[in-house]
PDB file of C-alpha atoms in Angstrom:
ATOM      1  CA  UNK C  82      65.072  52.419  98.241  1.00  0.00           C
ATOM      2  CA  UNK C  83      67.731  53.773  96.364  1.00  0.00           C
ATOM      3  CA  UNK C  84      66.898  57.630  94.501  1.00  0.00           C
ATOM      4  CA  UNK C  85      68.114  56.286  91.233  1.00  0.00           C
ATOM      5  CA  UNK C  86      65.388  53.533  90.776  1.00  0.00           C
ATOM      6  CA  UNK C  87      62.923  53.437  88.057  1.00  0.00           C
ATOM      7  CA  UNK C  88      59.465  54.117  88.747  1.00  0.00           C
ATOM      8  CA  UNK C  89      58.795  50.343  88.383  1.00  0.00           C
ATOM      9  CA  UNK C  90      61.554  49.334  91.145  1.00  0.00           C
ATOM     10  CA  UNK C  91      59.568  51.985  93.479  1.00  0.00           C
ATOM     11  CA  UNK C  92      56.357  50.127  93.037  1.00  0.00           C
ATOM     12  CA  UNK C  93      57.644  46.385  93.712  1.00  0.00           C
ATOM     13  CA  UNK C  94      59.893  48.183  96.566  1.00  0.00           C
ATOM     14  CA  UNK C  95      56.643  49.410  97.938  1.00  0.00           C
ATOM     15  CA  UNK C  96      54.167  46.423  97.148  1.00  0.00           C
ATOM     16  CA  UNK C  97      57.078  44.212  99.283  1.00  0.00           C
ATOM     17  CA  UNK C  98      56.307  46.166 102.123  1.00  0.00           C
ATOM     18  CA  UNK C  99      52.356  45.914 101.544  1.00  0.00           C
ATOM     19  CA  UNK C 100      52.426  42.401 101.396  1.00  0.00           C
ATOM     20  CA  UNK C 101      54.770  41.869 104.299  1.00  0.00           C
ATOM     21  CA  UNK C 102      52.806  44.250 106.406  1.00  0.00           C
ATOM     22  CA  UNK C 103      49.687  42.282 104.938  1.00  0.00           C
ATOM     23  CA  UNK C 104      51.099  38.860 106.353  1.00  0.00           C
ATOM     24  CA  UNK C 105      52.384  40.439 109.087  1.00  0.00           C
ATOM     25  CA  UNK C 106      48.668  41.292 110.475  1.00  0.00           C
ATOM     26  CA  UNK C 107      47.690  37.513 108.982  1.00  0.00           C
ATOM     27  CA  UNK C 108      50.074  36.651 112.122  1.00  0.00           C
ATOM     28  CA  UNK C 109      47.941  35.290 115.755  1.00  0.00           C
ATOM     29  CA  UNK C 110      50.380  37.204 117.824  1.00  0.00           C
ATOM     30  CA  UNK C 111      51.867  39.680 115.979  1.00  0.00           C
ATOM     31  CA  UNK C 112      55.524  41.038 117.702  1.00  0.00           C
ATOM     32  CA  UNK C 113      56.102  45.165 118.644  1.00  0.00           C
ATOM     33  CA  UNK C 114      56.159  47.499 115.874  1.00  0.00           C
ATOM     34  CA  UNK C 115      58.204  45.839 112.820  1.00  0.00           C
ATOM     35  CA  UNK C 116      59.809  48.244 110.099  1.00  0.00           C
ATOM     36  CA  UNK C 117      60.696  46.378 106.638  1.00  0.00           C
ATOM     37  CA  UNK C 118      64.616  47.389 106.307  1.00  0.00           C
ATOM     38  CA  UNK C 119      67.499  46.183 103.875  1.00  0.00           C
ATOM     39  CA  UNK C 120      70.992  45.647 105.060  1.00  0.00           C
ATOM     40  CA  UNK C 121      73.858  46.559 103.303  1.00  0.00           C
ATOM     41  CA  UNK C 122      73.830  43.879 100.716  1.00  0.00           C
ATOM     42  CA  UNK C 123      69.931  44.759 100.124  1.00  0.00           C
ATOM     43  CA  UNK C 124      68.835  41.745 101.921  1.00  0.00           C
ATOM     44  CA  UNK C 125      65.590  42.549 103.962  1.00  0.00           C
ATOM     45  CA  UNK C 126      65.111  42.275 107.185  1.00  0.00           C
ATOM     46  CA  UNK C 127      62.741  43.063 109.879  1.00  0.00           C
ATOM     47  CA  UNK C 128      63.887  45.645 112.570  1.00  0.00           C
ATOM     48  CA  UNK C 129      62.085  45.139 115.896  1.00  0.00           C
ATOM     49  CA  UNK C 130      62.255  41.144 115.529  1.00  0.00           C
ATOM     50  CA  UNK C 131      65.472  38.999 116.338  1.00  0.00           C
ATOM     51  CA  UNK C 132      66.521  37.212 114.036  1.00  0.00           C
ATOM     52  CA  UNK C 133      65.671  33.612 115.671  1.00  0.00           C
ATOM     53  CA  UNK C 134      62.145  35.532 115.830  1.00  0.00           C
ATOM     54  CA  UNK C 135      61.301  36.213 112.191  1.00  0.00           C
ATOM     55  CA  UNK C 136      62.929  35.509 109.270  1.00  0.00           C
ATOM     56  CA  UNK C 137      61.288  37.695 105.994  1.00  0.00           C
ATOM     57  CA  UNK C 138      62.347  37.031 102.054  1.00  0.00           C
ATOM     58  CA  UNK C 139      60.740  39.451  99.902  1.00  0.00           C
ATOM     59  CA  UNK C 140      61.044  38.622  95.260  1.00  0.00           C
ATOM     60  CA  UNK C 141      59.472  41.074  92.937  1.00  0.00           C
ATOM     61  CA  UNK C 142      59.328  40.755  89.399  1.00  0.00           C
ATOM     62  CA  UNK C 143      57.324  42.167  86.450  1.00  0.00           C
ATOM     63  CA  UNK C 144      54.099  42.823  88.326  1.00  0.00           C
ATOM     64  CA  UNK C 145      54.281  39.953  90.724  1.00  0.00           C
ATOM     65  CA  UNK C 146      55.985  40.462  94.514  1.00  0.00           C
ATOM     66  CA  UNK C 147      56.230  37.793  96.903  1.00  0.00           C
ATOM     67  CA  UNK C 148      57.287  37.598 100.775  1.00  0.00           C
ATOM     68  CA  UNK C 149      57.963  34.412 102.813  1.00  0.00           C
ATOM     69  CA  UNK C 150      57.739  34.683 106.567  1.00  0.00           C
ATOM     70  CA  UNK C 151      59.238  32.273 109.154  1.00  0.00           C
ATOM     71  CA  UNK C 152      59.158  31.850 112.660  1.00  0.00           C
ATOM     72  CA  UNK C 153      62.570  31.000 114.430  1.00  0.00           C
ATOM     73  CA  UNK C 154      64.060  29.669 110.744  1.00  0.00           C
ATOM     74  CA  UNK C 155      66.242  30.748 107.266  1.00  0.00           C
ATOM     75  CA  UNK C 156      63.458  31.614 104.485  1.00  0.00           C
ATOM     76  CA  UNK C 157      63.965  31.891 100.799  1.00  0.00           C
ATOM     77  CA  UNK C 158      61.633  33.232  98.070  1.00  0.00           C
ATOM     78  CA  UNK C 159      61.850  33.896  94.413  1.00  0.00           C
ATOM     79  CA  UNK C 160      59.601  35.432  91.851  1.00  0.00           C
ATOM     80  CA  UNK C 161      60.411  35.214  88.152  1.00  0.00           C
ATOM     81  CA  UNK C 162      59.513  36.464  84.691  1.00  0.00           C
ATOM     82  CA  UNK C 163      59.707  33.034  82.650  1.00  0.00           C
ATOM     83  CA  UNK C 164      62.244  34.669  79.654  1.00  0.00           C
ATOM     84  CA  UNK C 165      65.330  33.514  77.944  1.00  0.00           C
ATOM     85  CA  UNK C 166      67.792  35.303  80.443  1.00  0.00           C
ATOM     86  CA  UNK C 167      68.191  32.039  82.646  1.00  0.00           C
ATOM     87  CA  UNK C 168      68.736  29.610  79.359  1.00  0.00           C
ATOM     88  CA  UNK C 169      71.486  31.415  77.813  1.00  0.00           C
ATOM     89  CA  UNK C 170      73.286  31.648  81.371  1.00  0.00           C
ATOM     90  CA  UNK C 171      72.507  28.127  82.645  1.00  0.00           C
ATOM     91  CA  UNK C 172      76.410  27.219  82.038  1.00  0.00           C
ATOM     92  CA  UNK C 173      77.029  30.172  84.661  1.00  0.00           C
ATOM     93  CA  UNK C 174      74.772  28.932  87.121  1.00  0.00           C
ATOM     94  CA  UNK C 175      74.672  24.947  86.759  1.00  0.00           C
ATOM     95  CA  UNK C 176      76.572  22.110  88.017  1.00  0.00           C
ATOM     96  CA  UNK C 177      77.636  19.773  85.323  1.00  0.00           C
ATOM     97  CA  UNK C 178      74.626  16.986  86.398  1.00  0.00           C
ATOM     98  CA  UNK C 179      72.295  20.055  86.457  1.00  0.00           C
ATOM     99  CA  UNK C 180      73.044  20.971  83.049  1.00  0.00           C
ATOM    100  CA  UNK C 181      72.749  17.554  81.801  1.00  0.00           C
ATOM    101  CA  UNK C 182      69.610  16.841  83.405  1.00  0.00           C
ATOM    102  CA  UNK C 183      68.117  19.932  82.009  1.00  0.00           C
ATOM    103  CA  UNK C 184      69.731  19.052  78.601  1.00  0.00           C
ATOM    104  CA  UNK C 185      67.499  15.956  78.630  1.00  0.00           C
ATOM    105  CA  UNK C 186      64.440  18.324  79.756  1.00  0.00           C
ATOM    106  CA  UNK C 187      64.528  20.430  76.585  1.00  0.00           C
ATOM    107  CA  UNK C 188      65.159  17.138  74.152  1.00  0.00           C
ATOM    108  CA  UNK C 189      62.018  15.627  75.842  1.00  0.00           C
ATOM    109  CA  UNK C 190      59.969  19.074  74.736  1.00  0.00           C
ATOM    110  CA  UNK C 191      61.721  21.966  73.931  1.00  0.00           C
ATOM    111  CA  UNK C 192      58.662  24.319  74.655  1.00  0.00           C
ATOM    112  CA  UNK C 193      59.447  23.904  78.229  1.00  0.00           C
ATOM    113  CA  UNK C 194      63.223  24.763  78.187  1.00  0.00           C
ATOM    114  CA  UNK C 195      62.555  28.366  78.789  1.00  0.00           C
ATOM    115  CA  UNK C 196      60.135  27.924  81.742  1.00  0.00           C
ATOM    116  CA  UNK C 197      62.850  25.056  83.081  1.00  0.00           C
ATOM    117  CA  UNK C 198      65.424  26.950  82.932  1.00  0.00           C
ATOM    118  CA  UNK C 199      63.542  30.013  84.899  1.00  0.00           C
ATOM    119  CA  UNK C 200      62.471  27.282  87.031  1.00  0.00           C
ATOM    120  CA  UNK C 201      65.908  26.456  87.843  1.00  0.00           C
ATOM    121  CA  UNK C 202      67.143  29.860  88.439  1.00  0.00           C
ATOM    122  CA  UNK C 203      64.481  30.688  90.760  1.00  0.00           C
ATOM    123  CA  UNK C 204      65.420  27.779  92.719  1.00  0.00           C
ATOM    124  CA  UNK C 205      68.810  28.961  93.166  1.00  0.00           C
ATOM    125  CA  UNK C 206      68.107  32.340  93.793  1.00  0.00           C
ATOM    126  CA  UNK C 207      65.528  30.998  96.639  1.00  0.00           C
ATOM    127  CA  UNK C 208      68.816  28.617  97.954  1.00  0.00           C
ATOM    128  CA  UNK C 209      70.710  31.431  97.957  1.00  0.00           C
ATOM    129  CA  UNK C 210      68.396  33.968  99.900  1.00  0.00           C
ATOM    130  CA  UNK C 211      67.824  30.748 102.668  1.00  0.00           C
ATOM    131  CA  UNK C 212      71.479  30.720 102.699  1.00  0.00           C
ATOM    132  CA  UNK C 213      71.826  34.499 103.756  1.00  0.00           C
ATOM    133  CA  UNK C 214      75.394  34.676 102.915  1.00  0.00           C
ATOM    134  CA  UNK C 215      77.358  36.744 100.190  1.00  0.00           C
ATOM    135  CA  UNK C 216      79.951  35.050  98.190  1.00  0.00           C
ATOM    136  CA  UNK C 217      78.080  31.951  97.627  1.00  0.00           C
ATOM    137  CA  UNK C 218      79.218  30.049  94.735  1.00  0.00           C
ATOM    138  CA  UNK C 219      76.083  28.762  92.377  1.00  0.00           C
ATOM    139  CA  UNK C 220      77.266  25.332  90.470  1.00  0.00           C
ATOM    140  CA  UNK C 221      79.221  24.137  93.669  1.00  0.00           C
ATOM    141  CA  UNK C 222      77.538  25.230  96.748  1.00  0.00           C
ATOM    142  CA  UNK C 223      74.006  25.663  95.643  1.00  0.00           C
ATOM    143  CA  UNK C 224      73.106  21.859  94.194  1.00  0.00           C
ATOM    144  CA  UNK C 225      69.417  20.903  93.106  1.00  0.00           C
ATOM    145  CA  UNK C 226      68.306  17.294  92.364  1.00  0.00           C
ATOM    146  CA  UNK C 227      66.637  15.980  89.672  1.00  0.00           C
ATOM    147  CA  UNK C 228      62.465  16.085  89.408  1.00  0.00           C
ATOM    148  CA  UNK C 229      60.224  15.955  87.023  1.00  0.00           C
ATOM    149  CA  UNK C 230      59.324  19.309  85.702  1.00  0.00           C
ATOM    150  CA  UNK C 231      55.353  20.020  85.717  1.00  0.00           C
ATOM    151  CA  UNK C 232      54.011  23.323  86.541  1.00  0.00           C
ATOM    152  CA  UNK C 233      54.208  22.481  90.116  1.00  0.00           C
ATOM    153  CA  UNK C 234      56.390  20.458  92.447  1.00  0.00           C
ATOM    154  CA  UNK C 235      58.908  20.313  94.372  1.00  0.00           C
ATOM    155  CA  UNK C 236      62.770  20.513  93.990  1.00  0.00           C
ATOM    156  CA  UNK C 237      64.946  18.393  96.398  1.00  0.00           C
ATOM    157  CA  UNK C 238      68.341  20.657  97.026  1.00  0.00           C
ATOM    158  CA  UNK C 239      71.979  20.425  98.619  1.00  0.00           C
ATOM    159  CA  UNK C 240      73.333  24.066 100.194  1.00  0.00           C
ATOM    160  CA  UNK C 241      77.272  23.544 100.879  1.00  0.00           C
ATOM    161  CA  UNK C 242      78.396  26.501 103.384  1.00  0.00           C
ATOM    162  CA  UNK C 243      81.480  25.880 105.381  1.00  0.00           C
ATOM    163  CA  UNK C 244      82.073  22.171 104.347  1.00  0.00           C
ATOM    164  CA  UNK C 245      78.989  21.449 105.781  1.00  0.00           C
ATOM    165  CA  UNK C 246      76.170  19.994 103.541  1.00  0.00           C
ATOM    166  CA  UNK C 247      71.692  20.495 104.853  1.00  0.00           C
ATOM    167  CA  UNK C 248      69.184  19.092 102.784  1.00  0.00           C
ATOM    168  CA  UNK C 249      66.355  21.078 101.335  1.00  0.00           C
ATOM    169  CA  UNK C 250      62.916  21.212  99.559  1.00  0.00           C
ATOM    170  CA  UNK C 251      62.485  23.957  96.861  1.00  0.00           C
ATOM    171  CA  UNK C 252      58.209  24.285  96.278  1.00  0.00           C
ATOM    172  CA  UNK C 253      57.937  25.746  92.524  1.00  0.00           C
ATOM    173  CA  UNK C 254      54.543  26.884  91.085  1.00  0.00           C
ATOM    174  CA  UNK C 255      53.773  29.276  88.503  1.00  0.00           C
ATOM    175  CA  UNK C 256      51.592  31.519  89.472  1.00  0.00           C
ATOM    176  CA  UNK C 257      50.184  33.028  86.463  1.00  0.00           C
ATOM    177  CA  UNK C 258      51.108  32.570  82.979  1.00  0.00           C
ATOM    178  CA  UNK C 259      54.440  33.980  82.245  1.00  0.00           C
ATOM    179  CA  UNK C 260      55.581  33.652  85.999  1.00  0.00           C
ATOM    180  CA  UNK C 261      58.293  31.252  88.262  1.00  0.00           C
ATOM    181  CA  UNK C 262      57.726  31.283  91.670  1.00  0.00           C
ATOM    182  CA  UNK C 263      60.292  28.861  94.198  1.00  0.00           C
ATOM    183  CA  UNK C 264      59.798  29.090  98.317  1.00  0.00           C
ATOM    184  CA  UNK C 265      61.987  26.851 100.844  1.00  0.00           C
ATOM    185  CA  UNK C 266      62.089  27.586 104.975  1.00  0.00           C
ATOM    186  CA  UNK C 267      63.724  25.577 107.570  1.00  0.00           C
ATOM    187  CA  UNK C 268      61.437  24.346 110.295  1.00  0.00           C
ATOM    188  CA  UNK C 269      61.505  25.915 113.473  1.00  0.00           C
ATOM    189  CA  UNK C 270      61.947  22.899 115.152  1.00  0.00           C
TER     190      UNK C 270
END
């Protein structure tokens, strides 16, 4: 944890490591000792598991963390404050289809275009934490399908690395009122 962070940054820092600790004893085997660490791009990891071992994904935002755990696979997770932010940067972060399908969300009912558009965000962020690579590209390489927004679901989705295309399936919930949260893992198999 950086010196320079707020005193709110310190608490989600340290209520990541709760929780993973928390579903790390929720485990039947647990591994050796595990130590939460971030590499140099501030991507967690867990030191004292291989990677083909245990995959983490830690989110924090506002008062909500979250941590996804898999066995042998890529993980993604992504915890959201439902706000503006993500509408007035959709363009940024949305293929052309994306941002007409979510176009025709907001003509349908306009009360859910913030929430969609969070939605959508945390789905990408959540692609983009499975994808575990920096210089990912968000309206070409990180792709979601159309669904039918409801405060639940899931999100079909397209990650493009290398020329190479794997299907995916975003799970969206919110949580509490006020809150996005996305999940995706790979199976181990």
């Amino acid at each position: 944890m950086p010196a320079t962070a707020d005193a709110t940054r310190q608490a989600q820092w340290l209520a990541g490591r709760v929780l993973t600790h928390a579903l790390l004893g929720e485990m039947p085997a647990q591994p050796a000792e595990l130590v939460v660490q971030n590499d140099a791009t501030g991507r967690p990891w867990l030191d004292g598991a291989s990677p083909h071992q245990l995959t983490l994904s830690l989110s924090h935002s506002g008062l909500w963390v979250a941590a996804v755990l898999a066995h042998g696979a890529r993980a993604g997770v992504d915890v959201e404050m439902i706000r503006d932010k993500a509408q007035r940067l959709a363009s940024k972060f949305l293929s052309p289809a994306e941002w007409e399908q979510a176009q025709a969300v907001m003509q349908q009912n306009s009360e859910l275009a913030t929430a969609h558009y969070t939605r959508l965000w945390s789905a990408k962020e959540t692609l983009y934490k499975l994808a575990a690579q920096r210089g990912i590209i968000f309206k070409t390489q990180l792709l979601l399908s159309s669904f039918a927004p409801a405060e639940s679901g899931e999100i079909p989705a397209t990650l493009i690395l290398d020329g190479a295309e794997t299907r995916h399936c975003i799970c969206y919930s919110q949580p509490s009122a006020g809150y996005v949260l996305t999940y995706s893992h790979e199976s181990s198999s």
